[in-house]
Tab-separated table of N, CA and C in Angstrom:
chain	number	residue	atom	x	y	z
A	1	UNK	N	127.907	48.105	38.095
A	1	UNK	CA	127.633	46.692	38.279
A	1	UNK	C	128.323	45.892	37.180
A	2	UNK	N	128.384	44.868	37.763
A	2	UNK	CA	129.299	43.683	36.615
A	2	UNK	C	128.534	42.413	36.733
A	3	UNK	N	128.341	42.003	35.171
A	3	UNK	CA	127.790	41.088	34.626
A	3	UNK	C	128.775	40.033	34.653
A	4	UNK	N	129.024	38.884	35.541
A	4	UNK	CA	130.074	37.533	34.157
A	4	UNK	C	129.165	36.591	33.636
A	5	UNK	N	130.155	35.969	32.812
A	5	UNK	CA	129.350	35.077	31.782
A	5	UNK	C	130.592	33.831	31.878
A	6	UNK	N	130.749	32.209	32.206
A	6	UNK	CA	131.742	31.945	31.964
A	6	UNK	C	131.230	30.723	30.841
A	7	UNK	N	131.959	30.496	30.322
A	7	UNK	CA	132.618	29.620	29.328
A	7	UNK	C	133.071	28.536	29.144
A	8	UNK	N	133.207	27.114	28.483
A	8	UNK	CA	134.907	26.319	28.123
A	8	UNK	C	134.854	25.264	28.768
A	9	UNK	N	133.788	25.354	29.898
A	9	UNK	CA	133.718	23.885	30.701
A	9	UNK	C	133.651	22.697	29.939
A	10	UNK	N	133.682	21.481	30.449
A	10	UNK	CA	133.150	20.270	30.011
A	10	UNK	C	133.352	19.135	30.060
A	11	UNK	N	134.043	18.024	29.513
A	11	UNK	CA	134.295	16.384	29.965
A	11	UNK	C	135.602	16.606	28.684
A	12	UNK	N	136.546	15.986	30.076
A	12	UNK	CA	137.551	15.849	29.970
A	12	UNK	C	138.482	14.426	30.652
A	13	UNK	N	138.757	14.000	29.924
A	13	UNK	CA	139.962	12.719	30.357
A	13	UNK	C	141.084	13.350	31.471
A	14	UNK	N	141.323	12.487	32.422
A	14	UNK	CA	142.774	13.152	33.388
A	14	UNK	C	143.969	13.371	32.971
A	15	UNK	N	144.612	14.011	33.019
A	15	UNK	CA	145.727	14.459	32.203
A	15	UNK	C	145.377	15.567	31.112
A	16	UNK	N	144.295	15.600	30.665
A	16	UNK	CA	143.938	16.661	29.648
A	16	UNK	C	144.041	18.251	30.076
A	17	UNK	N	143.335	19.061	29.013
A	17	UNK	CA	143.164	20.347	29.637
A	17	UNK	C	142.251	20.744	29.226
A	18	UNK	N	141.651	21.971	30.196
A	18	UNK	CA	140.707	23.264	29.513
A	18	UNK	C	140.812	24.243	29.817
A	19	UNK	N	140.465	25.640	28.727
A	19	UNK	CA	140.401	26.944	29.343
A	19	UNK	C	139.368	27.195	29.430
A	20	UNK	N	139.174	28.050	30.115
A	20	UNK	CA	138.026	28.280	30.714
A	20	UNK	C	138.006	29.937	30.609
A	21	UNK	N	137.034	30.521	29.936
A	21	UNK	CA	136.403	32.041	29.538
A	21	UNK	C	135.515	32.641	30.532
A	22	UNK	N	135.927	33.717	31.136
A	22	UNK	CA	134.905	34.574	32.106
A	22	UNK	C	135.113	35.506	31.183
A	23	UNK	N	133.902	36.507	30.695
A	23	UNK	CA	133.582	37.760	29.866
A	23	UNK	C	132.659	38.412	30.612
A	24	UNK	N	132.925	39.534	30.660
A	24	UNK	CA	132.248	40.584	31.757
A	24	UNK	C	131.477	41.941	31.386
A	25	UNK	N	130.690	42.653	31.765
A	25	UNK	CA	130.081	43.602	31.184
A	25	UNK	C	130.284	44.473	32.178
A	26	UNK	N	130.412	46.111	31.453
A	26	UNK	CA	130.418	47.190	32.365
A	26	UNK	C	131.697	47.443	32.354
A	27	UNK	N	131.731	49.021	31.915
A	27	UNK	CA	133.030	49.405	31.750
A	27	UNK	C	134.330	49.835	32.837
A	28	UNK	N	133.677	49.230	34.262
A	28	UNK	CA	134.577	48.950	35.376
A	28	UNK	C	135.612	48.000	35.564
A	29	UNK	N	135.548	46.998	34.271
A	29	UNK	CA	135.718	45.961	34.446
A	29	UNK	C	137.032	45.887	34.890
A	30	UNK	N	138.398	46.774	34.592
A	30	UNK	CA	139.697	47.014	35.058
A	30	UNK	C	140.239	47.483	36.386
A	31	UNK	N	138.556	48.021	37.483
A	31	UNK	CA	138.908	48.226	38.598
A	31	UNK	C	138.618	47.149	39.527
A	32	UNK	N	138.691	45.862	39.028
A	32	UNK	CA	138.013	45.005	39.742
A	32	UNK	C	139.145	43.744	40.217
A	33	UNK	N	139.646	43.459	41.126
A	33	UNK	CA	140.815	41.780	41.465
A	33	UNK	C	139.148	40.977	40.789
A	34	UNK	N	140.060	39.760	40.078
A	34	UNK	CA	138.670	38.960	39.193
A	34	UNK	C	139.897	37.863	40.206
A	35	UNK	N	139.017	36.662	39.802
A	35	UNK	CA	139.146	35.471	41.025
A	35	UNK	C	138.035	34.488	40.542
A	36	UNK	N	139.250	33.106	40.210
A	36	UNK	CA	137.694	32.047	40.007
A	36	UNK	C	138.267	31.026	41.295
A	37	UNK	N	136.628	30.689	41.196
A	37	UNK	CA	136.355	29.250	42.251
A	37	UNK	C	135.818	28.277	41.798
A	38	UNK	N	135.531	27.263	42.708
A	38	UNK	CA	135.428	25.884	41.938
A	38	UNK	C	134.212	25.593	43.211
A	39	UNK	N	133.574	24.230	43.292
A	39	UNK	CA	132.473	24.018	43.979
A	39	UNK	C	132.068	22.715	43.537
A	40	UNK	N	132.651	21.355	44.329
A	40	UNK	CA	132.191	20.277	43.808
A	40	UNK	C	130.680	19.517	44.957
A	41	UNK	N	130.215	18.745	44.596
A	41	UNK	CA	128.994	18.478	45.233
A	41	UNK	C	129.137	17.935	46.514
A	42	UNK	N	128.739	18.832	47.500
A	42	UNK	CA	128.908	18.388	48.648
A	42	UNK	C	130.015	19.288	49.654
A	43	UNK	N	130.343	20.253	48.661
A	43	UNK	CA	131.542	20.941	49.348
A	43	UNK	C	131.535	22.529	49.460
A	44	UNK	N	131.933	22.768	49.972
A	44	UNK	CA	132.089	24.522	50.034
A	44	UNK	C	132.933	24.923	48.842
A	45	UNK	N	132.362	26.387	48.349
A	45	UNK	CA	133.288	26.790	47.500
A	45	UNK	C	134.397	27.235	47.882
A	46	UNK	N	135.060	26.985	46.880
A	46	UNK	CA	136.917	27.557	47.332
A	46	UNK	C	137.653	28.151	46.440
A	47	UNK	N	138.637	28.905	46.589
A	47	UNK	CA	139.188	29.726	45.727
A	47	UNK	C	140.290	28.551	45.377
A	48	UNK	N	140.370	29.199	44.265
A	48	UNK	CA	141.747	28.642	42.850
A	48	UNK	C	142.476	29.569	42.634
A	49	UNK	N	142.120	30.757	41.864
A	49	UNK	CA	143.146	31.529	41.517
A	49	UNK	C	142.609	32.933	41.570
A	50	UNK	N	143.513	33.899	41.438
A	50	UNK	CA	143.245	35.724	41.352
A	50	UNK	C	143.853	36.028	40.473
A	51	UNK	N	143.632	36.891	39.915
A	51	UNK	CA	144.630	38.027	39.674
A	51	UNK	C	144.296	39.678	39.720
A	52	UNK	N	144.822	40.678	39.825
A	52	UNK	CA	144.977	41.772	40.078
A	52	UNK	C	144.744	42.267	39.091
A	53	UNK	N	144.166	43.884	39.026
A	53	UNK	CA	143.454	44.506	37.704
A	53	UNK	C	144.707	44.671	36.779
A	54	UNK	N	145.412	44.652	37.300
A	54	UNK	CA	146.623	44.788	35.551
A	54	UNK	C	146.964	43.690	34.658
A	55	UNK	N	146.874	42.645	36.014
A	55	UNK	CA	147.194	41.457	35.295
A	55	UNK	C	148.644	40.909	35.539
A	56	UNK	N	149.251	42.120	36.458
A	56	UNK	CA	150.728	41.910	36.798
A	56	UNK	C	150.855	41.003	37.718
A	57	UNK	N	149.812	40.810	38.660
A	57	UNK	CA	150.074	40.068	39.846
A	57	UNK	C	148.974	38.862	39.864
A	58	UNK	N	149.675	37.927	40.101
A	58	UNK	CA	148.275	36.329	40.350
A	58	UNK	C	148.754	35.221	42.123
A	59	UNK	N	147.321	34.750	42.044
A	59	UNK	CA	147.690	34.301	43.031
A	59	UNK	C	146.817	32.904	43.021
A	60	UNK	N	147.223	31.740	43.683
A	60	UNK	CA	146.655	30.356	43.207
A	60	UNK	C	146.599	29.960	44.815
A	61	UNK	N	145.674	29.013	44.773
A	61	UNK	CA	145.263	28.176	45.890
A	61	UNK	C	146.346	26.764	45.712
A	62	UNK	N	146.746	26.385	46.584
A	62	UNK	CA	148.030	25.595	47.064
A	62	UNK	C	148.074	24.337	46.479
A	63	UNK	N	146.497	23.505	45.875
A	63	UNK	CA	146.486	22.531	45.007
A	63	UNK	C	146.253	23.264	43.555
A	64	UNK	N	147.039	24.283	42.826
A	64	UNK	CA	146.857	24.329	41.389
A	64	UNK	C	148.264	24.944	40.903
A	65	UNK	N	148.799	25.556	41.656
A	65	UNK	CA	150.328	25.695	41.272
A	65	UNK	C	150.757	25.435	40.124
A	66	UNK	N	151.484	25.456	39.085
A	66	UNK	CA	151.762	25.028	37.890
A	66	UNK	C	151.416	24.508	37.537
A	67	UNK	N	149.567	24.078	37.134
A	67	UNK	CA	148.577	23.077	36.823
A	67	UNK	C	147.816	24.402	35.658
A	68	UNK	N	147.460	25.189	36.607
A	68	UNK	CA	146.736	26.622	36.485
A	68	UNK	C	147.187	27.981	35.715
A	69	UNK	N	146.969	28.113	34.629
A	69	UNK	CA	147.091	29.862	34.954
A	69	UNK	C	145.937	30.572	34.309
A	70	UNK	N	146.086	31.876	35.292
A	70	UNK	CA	145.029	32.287	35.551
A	70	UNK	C	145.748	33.729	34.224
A	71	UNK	N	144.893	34.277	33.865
A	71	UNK	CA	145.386	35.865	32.828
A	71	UNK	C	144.243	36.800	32.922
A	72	UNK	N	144.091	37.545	32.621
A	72	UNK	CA	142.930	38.756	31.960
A	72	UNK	C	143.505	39.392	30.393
A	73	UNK	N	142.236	39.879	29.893
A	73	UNK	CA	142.391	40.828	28.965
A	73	UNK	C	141.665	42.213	29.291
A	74	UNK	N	142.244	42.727	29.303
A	74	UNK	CA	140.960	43.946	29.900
A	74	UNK	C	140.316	44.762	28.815
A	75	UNK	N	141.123	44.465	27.530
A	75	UNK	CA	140.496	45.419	26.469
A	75	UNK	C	139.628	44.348	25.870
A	76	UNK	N	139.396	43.111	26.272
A	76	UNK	CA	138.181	42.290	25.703
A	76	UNK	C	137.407	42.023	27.048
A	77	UNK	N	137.471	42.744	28.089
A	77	UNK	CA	136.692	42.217	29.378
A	77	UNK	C	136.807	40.893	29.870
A	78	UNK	N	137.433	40.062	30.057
A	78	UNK	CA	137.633	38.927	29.488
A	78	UNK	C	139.028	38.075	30.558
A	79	UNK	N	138.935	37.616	31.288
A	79	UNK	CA	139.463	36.586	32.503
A	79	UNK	C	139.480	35.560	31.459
A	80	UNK	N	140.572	34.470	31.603
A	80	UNK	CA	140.657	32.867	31.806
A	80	UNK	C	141.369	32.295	32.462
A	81	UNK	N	140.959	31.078	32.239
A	81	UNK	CA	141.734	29.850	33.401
A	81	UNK	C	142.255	28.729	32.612
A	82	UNK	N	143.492	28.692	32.036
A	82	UNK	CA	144.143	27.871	31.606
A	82	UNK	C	144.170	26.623	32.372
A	83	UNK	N	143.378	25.198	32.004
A	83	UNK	CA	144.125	23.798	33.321
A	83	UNK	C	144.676	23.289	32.083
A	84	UNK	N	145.484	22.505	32.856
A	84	UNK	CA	146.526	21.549	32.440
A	84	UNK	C	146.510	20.581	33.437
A	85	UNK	N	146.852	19.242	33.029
A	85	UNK	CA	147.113	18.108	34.032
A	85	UNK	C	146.110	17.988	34.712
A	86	UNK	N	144.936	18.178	34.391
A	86	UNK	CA	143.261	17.904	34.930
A	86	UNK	C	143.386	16.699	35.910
A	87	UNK	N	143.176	16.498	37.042
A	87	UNK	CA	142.776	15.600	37.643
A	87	UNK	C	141.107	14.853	38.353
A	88	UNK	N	140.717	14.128	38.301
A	88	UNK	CA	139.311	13.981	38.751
A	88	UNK	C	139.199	14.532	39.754
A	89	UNK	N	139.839	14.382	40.993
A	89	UNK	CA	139.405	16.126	42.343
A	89	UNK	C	139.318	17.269	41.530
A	90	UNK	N	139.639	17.594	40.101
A	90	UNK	CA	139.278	19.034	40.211
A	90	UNK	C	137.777	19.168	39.434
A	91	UNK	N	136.960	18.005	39.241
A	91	UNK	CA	135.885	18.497	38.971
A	91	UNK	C	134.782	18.920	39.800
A	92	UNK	N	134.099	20.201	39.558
A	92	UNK	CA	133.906	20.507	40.167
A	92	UNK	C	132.816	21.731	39.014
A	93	UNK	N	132.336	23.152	39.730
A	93	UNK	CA	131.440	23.850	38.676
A	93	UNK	C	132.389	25.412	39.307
A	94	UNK	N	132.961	25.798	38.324
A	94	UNK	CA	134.043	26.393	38.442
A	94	UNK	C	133.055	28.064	38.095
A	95	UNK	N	133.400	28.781	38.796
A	95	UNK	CA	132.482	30.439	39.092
A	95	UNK	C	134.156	31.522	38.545
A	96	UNK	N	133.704	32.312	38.015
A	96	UNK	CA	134.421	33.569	38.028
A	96	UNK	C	133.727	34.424	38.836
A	97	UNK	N	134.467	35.433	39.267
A	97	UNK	CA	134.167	36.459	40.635
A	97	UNK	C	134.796	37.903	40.522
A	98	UNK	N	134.594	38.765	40.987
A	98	UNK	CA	134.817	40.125	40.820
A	98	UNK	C	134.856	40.675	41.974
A	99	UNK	N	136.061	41.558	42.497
A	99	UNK	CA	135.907	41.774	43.992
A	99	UNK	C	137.144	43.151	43.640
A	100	UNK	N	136.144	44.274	44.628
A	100	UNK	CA	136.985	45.382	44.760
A	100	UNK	C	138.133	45.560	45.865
A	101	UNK	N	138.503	44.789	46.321
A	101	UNK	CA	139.460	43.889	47.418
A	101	UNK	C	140.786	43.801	46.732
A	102	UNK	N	141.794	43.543	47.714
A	102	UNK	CA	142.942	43.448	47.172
A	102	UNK	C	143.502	41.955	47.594
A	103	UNK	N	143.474	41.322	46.583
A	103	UNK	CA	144.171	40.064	46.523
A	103	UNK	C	143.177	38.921	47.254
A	104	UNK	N	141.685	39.087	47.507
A	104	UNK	CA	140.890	38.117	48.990
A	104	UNK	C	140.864	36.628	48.302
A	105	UNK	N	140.777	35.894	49.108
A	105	UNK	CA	140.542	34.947	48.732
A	105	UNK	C	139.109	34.208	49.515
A	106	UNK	N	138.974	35.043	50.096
A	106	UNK	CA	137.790	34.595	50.884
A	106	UNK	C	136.507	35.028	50.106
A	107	UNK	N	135.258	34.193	49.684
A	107	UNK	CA	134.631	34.409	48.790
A	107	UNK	C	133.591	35.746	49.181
A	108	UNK	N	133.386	35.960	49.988
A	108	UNK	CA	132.406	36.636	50.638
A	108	UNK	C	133.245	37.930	50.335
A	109	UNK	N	134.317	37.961	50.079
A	109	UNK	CA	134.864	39.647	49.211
A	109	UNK	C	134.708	39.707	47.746
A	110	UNK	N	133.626	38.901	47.373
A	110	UNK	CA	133.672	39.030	46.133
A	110	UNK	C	132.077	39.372	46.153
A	111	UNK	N	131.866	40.772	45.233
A	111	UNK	CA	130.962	41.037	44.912
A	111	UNK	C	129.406	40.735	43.660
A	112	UNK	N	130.222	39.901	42.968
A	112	UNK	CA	129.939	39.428	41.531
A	112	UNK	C	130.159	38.427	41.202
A	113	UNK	N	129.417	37.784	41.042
A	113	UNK	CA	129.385	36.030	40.156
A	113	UNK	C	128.917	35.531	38.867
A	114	UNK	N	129.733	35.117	38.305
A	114	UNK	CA	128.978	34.087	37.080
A	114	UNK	C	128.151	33.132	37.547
A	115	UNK	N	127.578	32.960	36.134
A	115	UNK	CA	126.110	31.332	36.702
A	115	UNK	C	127.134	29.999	37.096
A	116	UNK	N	128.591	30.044	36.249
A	116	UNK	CA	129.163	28.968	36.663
A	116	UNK	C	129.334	27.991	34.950
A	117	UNK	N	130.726	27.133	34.968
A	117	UNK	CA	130.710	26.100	33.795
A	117	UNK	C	131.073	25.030	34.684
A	118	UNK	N	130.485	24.072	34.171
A	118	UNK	CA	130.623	22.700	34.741
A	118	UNK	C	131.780	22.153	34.456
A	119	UNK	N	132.921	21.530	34.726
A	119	UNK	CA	134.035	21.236	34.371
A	119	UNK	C	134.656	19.555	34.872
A	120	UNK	N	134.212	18.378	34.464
A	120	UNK	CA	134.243	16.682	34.412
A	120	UNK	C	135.638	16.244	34.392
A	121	UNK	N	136.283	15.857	35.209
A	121	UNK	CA	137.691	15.262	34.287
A	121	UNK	C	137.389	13.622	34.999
A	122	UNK	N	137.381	13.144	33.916
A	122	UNK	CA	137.230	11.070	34.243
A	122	UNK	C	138.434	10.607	34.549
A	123	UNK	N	138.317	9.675	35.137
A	123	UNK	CA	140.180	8.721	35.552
A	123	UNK	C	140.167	7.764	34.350
């Protein structure tokens, strides 16, 4: 089983940035595609970004493209989410995820969730 914990959220001006920390427990943590989502009020959650247990391969949802990057550390358990160029649509309460799946983006392949960081960007 896998624990996350995420991190880094908070109030931010548009144009700014934040990273954002998922830290994980359980020494599986390298067999796992990790994947965060976002979830603003009123909306379904949706995927943002993946990446693959090595870290070689990532994959982004079609509004974060060179806004986003997504990394792991695996010898600190440890996912983030680099933003840049914050816009007010992206606030929202942003989840890290854990899924023994290859590449899903569909949330329901994800086995494991963080409680979630709240993440504000003002105009």
């Amino acid at each position: 089983q896998v624990q996350l914990v995420e991190s880094g959220g908070g109030l931010v001006q548009a144009g700014g940035s934040l990273r954002l920390s998922c830290a994980a427990s359980g020494r599986f943590f390298s067999s796992y595609w990790m994947g965060w989502f976002r979830q603003a009020p009123g909306k379904e959650r949706e995927f943002v970004a993946g990446i693959n247990r090595s870290g070689s391969s990532t994959d982004y949802a079609d509004s974060v493209p060179g806004r986003f990057t997504i990394s792991r550390d695996n010898a600190k358990y440890t996912i983030y989410l680099q933003m840049n160029s914050l816009k007010p649509e992206d606030t929202a309460v942003y989840y890290c995820a854990a899924s023994r799946g290859i590449a899903p983006r569909n949330r329901y392949e994800y086995a494991y969730w963080g409680q979630g960081t709240q993440v504000t960007v003002s105009s």
